PDB file of C-alpha atoms and ligand atoms in Angstrom:
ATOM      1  CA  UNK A   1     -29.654 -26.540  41.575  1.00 43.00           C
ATOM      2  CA  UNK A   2     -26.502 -28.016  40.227  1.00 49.00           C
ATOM      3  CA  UNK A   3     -25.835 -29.031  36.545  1.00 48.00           C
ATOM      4  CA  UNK A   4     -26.062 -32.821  37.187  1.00 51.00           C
ATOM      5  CA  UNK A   5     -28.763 -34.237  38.601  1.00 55.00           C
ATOM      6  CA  UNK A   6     -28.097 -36.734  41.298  1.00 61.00           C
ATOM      7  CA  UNK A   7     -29.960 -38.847  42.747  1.00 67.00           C
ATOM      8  CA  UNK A   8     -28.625 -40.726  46.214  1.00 70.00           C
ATOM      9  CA  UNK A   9     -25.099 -39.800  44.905  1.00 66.00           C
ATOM     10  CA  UNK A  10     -25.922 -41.699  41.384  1.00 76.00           C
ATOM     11  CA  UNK A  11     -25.767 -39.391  38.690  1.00 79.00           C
ATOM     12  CA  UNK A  12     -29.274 -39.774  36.574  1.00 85.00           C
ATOM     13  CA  UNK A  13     -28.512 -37.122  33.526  1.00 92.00           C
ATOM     14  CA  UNK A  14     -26.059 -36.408  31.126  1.00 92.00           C
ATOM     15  CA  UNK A  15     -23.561 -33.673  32.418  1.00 91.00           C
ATOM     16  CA  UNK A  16     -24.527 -30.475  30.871  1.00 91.00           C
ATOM     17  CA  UNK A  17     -20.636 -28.723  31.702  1.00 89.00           C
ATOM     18  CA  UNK A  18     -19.340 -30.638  28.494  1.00 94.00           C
ATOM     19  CA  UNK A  19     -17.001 -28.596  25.935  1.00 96.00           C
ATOM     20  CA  UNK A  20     -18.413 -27.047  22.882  1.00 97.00           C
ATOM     21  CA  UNK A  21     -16.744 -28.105  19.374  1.00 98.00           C
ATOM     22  CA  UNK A  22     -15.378 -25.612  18.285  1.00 98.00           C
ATOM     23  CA  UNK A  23     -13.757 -24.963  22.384  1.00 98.00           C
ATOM     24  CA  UNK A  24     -12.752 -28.144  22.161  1.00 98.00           C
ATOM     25  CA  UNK A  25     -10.792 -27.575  18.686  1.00 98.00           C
ATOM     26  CA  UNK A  26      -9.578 -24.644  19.523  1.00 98.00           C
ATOM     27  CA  UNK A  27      -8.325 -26.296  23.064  1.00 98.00           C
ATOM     28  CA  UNK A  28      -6.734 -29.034  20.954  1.00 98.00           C
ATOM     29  CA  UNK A  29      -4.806 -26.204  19.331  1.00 98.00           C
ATOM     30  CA  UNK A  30      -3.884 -24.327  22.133  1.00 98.00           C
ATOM     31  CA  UNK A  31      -2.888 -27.847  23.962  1.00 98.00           C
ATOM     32  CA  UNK A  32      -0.362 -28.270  20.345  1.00 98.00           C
ATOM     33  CA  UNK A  33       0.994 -25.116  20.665  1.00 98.00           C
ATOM     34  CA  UNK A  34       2.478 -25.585  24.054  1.00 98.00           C
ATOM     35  CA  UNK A  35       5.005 -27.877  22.704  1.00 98.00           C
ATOM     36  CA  UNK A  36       6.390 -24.946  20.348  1.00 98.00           C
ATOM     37  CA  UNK A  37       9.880 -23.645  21.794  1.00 97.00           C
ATOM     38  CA  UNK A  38       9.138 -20.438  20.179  1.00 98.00           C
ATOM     39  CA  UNK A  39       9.725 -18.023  23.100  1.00 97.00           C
ATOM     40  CA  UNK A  40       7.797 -15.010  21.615  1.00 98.00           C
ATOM     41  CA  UNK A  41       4.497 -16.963  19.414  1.00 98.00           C
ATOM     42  CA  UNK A  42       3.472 -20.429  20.207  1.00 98.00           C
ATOM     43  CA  UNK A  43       1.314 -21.332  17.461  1.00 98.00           C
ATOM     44  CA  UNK A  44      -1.234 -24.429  17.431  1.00 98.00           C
ATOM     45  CA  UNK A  45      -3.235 -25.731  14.482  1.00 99.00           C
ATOM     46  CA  UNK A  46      -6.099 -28.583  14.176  1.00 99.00           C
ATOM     47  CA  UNK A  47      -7.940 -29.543  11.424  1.00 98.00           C
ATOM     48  CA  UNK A  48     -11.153 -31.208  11.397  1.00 98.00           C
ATOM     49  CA  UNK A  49     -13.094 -33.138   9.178  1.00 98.00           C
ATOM     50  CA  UNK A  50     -17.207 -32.726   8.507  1.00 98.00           C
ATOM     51  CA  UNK A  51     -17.761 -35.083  10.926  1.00 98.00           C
ATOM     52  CA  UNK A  52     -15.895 -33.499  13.755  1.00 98.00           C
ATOM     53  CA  UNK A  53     -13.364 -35.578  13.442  1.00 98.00           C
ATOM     54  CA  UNK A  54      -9.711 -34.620  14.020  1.00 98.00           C
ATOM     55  CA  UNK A  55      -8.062 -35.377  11.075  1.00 98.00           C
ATOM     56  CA  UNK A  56      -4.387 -33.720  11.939  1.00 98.00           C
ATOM     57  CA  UNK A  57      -2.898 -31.589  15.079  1.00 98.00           C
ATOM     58  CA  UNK A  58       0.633 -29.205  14.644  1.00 98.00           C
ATOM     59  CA  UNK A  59       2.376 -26.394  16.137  1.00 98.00           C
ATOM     60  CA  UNK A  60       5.510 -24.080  14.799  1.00 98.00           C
ATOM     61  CA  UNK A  61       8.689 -25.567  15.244  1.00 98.00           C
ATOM     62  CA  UNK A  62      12.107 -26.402  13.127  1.00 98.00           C
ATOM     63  CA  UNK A  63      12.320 -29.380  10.563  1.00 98.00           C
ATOM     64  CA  UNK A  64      12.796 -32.462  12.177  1.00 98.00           C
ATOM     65  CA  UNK A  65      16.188 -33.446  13.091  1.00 98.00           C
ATOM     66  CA  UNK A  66      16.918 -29.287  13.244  1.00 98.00           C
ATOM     67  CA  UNK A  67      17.960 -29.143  16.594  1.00 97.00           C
ATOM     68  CA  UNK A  68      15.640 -26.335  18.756  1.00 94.00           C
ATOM     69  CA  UNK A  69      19.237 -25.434  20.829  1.00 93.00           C
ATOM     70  CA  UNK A  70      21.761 -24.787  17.303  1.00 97.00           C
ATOM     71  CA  UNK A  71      19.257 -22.956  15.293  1.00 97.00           C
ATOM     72  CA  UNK A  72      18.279 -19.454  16.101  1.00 97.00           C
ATOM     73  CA  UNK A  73      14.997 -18.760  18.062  1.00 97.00           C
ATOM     74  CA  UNK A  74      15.972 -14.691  18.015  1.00 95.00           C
ATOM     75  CA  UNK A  75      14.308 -12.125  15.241  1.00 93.00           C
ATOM     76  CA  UNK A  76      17.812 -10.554  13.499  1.00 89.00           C
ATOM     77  CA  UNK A  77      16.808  -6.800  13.165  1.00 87.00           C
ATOM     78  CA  UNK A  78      17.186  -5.190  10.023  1.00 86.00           C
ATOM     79  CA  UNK A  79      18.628  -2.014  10.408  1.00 86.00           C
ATOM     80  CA  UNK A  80      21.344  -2.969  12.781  1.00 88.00           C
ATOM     81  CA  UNK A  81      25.128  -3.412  11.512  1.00 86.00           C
ATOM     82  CA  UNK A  82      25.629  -6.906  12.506  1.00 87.00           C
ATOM     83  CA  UNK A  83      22.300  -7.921  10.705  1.00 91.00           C
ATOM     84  CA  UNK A  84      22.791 -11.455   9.878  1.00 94.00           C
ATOM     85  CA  UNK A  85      19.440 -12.539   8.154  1.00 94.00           C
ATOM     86  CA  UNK A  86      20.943 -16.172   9.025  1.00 96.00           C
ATOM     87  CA  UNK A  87      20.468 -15.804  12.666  1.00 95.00           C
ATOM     88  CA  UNK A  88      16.441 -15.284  12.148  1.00 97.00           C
ATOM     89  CA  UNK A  89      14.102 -17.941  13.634  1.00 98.00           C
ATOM     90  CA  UNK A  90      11.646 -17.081  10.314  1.00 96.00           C
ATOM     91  CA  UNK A  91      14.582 -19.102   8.321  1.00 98.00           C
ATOM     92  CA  UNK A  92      13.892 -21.998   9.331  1.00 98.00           C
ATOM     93  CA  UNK A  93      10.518 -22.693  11.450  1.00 98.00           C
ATOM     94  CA  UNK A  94       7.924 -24.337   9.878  1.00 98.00           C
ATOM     95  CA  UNK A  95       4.589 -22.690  11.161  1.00 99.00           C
ATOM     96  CA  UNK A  96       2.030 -24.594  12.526  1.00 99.00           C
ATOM     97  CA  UNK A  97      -0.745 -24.667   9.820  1.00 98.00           C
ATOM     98  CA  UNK A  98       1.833 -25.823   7.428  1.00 98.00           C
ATOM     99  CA  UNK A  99       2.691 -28.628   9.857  1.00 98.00           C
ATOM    100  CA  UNK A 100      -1.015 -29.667  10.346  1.00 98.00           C
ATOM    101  CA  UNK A 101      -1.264 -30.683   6.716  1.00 98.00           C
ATOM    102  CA  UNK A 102       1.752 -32.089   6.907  1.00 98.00           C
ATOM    103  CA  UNK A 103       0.850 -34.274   9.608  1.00 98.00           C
ATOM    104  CA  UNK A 104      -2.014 -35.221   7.699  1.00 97.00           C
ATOM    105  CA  UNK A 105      -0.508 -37.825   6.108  1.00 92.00           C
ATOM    106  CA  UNK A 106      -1.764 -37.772   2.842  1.00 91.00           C
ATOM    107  CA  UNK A 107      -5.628 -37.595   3.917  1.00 95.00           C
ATOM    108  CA  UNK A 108      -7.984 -35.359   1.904  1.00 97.00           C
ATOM    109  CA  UNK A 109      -8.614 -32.247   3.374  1.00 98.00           C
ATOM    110  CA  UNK A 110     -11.135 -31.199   0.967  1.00 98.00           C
ATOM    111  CA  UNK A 111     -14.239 -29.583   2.858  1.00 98.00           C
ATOM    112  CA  UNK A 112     -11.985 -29.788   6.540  1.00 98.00           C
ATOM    113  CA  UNK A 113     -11.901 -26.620   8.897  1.00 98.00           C
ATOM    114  CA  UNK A 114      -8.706 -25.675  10.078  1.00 99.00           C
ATOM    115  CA  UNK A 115      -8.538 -24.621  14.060  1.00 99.00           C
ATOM    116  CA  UNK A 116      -5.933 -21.995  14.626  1.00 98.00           C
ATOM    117  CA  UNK A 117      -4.996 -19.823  17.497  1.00 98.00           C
ATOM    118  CA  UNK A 118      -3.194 -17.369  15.385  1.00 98.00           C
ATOM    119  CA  UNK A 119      -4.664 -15.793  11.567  1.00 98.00           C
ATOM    120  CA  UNK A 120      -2.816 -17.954   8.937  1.00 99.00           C
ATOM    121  CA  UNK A 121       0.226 -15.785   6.994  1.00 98.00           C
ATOM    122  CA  UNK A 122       0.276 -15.649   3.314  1.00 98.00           C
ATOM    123  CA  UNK A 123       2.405 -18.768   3.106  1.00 98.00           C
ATOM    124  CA  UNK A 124      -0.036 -21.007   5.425  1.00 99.00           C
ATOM    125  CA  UNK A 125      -2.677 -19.377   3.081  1.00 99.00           C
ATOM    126  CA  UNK A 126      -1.455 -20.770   0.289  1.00 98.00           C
ATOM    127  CA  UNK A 127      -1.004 -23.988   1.516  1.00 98.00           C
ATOM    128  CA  UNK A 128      -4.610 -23.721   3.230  1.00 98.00           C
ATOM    129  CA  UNK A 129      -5.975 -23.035  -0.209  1.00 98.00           C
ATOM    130  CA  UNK A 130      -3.940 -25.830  -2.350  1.00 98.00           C
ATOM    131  CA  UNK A 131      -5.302 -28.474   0.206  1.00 98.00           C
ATOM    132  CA  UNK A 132      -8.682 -27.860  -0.188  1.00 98.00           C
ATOM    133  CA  UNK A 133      -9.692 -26.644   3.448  1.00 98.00           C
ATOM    134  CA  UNK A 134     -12.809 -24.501   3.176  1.00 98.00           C
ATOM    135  CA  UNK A 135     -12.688 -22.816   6.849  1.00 98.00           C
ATOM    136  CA  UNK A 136     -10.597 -21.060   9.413  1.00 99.00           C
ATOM    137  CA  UNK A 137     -11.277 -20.478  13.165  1.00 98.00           C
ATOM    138  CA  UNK A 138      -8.664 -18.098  14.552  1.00 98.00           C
ATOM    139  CA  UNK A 139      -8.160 -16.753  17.850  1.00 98.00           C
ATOM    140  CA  UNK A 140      -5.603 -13.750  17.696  1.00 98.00           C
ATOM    141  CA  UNK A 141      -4.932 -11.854  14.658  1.00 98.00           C
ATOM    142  CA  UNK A 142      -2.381  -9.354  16.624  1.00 98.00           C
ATOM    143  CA  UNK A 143      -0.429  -9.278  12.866  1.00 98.00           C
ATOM    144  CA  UNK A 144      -3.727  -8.198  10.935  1.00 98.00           C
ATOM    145  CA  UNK A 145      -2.009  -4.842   9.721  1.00 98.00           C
ATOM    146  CA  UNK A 146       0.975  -6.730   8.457  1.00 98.00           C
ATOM    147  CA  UNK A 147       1.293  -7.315   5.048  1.00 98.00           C
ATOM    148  CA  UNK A 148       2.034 -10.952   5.120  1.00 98.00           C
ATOM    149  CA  UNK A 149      -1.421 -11.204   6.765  1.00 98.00           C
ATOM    150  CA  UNK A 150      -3.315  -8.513   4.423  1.00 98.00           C
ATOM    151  CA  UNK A 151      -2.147 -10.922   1.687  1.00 98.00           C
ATOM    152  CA  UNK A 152      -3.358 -14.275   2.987  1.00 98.00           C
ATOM    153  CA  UNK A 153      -7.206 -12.761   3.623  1.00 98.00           C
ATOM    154  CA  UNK A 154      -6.956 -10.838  -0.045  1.00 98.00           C
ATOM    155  CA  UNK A 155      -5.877 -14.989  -1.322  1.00 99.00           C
ATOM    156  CA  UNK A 156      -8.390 -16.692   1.329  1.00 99.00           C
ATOM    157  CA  UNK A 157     -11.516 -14.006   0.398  1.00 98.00           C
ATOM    158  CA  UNK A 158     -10.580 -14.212  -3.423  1.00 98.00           C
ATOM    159  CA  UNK A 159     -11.215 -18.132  -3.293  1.00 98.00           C
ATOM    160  CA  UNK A 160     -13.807 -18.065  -0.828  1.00 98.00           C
ATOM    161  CA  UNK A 161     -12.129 -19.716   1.993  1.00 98.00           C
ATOM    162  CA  UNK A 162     -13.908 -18.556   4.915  1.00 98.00           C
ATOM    163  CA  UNK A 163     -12.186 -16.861   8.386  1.00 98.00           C
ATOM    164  CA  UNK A 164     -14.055 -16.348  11.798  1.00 98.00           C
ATOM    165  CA  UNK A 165     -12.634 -15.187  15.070  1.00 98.00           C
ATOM    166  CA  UNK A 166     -13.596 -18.004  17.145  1.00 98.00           C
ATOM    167  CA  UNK A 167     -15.542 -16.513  20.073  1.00 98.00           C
ATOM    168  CA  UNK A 168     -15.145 -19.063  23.072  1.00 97.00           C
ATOM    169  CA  UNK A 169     -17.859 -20.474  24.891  1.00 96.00           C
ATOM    170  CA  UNK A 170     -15.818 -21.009  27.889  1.00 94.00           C
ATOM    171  CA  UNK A 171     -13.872 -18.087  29.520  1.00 94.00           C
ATOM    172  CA  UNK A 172     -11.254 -20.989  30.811  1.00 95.00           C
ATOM    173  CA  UNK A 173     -10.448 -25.186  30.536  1.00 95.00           C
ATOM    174  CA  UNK A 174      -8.525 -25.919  33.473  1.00 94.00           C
ATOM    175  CA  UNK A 175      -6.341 -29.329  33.533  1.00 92.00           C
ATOM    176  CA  UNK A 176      -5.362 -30.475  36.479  1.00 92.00           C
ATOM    177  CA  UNK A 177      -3.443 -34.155  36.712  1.00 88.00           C
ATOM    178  CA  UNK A 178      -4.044 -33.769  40.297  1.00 88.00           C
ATOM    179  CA  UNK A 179      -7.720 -34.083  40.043  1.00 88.00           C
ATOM    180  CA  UNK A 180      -7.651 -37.460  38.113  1.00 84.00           C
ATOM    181  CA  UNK A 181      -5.126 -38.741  40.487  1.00 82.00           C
ATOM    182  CA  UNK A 182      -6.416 -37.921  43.643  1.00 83.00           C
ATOM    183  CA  UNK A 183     -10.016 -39.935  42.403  1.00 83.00           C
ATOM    184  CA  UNK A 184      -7.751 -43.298  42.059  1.00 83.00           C
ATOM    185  CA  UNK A 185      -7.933 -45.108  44.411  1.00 80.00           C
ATOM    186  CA  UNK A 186      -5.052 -47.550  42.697  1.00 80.00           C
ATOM    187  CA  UNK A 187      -2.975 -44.496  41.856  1.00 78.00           C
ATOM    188  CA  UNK A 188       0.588 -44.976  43.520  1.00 69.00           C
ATOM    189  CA  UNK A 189       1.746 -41.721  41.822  1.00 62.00           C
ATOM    190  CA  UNK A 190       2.338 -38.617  43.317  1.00 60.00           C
ATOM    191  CA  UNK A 191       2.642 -35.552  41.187  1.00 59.00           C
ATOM    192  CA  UNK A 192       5.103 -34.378  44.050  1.00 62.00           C
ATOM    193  CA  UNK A 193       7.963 -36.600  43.229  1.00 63.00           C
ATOM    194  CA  UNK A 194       7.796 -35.663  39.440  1.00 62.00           C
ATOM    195  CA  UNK A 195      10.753 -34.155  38.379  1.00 58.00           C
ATOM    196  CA  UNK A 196       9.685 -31.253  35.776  1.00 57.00           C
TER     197      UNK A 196
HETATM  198  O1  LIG B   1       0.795 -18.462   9.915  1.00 71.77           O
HETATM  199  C1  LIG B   1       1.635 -18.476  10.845  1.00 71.77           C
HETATM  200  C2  LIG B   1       2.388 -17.364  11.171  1.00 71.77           C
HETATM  201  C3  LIG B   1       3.373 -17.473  12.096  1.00 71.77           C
HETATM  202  N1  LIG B   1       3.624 -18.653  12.698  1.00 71.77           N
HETATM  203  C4  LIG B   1       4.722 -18.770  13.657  1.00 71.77           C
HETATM  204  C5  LIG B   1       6.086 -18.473  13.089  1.00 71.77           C
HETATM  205  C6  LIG B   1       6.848 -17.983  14.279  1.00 71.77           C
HETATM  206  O2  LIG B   1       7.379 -19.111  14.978  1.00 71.77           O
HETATM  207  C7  LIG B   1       5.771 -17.309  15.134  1.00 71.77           C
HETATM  208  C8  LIG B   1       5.741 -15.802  14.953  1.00 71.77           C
HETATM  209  O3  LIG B   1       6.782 -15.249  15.678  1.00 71.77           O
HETATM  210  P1  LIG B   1       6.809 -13.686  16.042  1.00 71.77           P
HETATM  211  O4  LIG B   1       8.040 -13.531  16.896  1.00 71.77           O
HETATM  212  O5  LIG B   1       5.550 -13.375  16.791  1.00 71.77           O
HETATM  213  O6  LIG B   1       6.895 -12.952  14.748  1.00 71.77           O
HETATM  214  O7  LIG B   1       4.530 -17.820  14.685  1.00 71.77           O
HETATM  215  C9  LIG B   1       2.842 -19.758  12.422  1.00 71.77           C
HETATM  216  O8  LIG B   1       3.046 -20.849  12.984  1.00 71.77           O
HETATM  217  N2  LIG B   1       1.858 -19.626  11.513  1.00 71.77           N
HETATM  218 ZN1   ZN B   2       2.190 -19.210   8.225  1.00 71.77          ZN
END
């Protein structure tokens, strides 16, 4: 038997298919960190407020008004002779947790949980910590051994702020424009003639 129950084509129950919080954060975040230019780690961040509400989305990316095609998306290698620590993306990007509560606007985050698809570094820590948030949901935490990354859990267990690997209830979200289109009847546009 199917999810919904229908009844002569009418739909009689709620849909039972509907996203999980914490997928649905996490989504949010994974949604924000498409629109990071980063070419190697596209980070996304959402935090929430105790009544699931989203209180501020961000993703890493350079200052505003740094333009993404004259600053440096490479990683400058150290032990190379033409190391130029000027031509390394870490410079000058402002990482996606630190954006978040930036993009907060002033709103207390006291109590919030902070939706990440990547562990927060030491720096994001300490801004995590400073702003009050009391939880993180993670996804990959590929830099664990790193000590940028051993430092931020030593700061977020020493003040209690608590970190989970969020463990999704749904293997995949799939969305399609073409779906939503296709069911209006009034819709003129054709995803064919878009020019990506
Ligand atoms: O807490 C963090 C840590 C890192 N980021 C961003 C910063 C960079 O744009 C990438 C990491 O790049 P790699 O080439 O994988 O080192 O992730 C962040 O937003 N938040
Ligand atoms: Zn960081």
């Amino acid at each position: 038997m199917s999810e919904e129950a229908t009844v002569q084509g009418m739909e009689t129950h709620k849909r039972m298919s509907y996203l999980h919080w914490d997928d649905y954060f996490m989504a949010t975040s994974l949604l924000s960190a498409q629109r990071s230019k980063d070419p190697v780690t596209q980070v996304g961040a959402c935090i929430v407020d105790s009544q699931n509400r989203i209180v501020a989305i961000g993703y890493n990316g350079f200052p505003r008004n740094c333009s993404d095609d004259e600053f440096p998306w490479t990683k400058a290698k150290k032990d190379t002779k033409d190391f130029d620590p000027l031509k390394d993306k870490k410079m000058y990007v402002v990482h996606a947790e630190a954006n978040a509560i930036l993009n907060s606007n002033g709103a207390t985050l006291t109590g919030t949980r902070l939706y990440t698809t990547l562990f927060p570094c030491n720096e994001c820590a300490k801004l995590i910590i400073q702003s009050g948030i009391s939880d993180i949901l993670y996804l990959s935490d590929k830099y664990a051994e790193k000590p940028t990354y051993r430092a931020s859990r030593r700061m977020l267990d020493a003040v209690g702020v608590g970190h989970r690997r969020h463990v999704p209830k749904q293997k995949q979200i799939i969305i399609n424009f073409d779906d939503i289109l296709e069911e209006d009847p009034n819709s003129s546009l054709n995803l064919n003639d878009l020019h990506l």
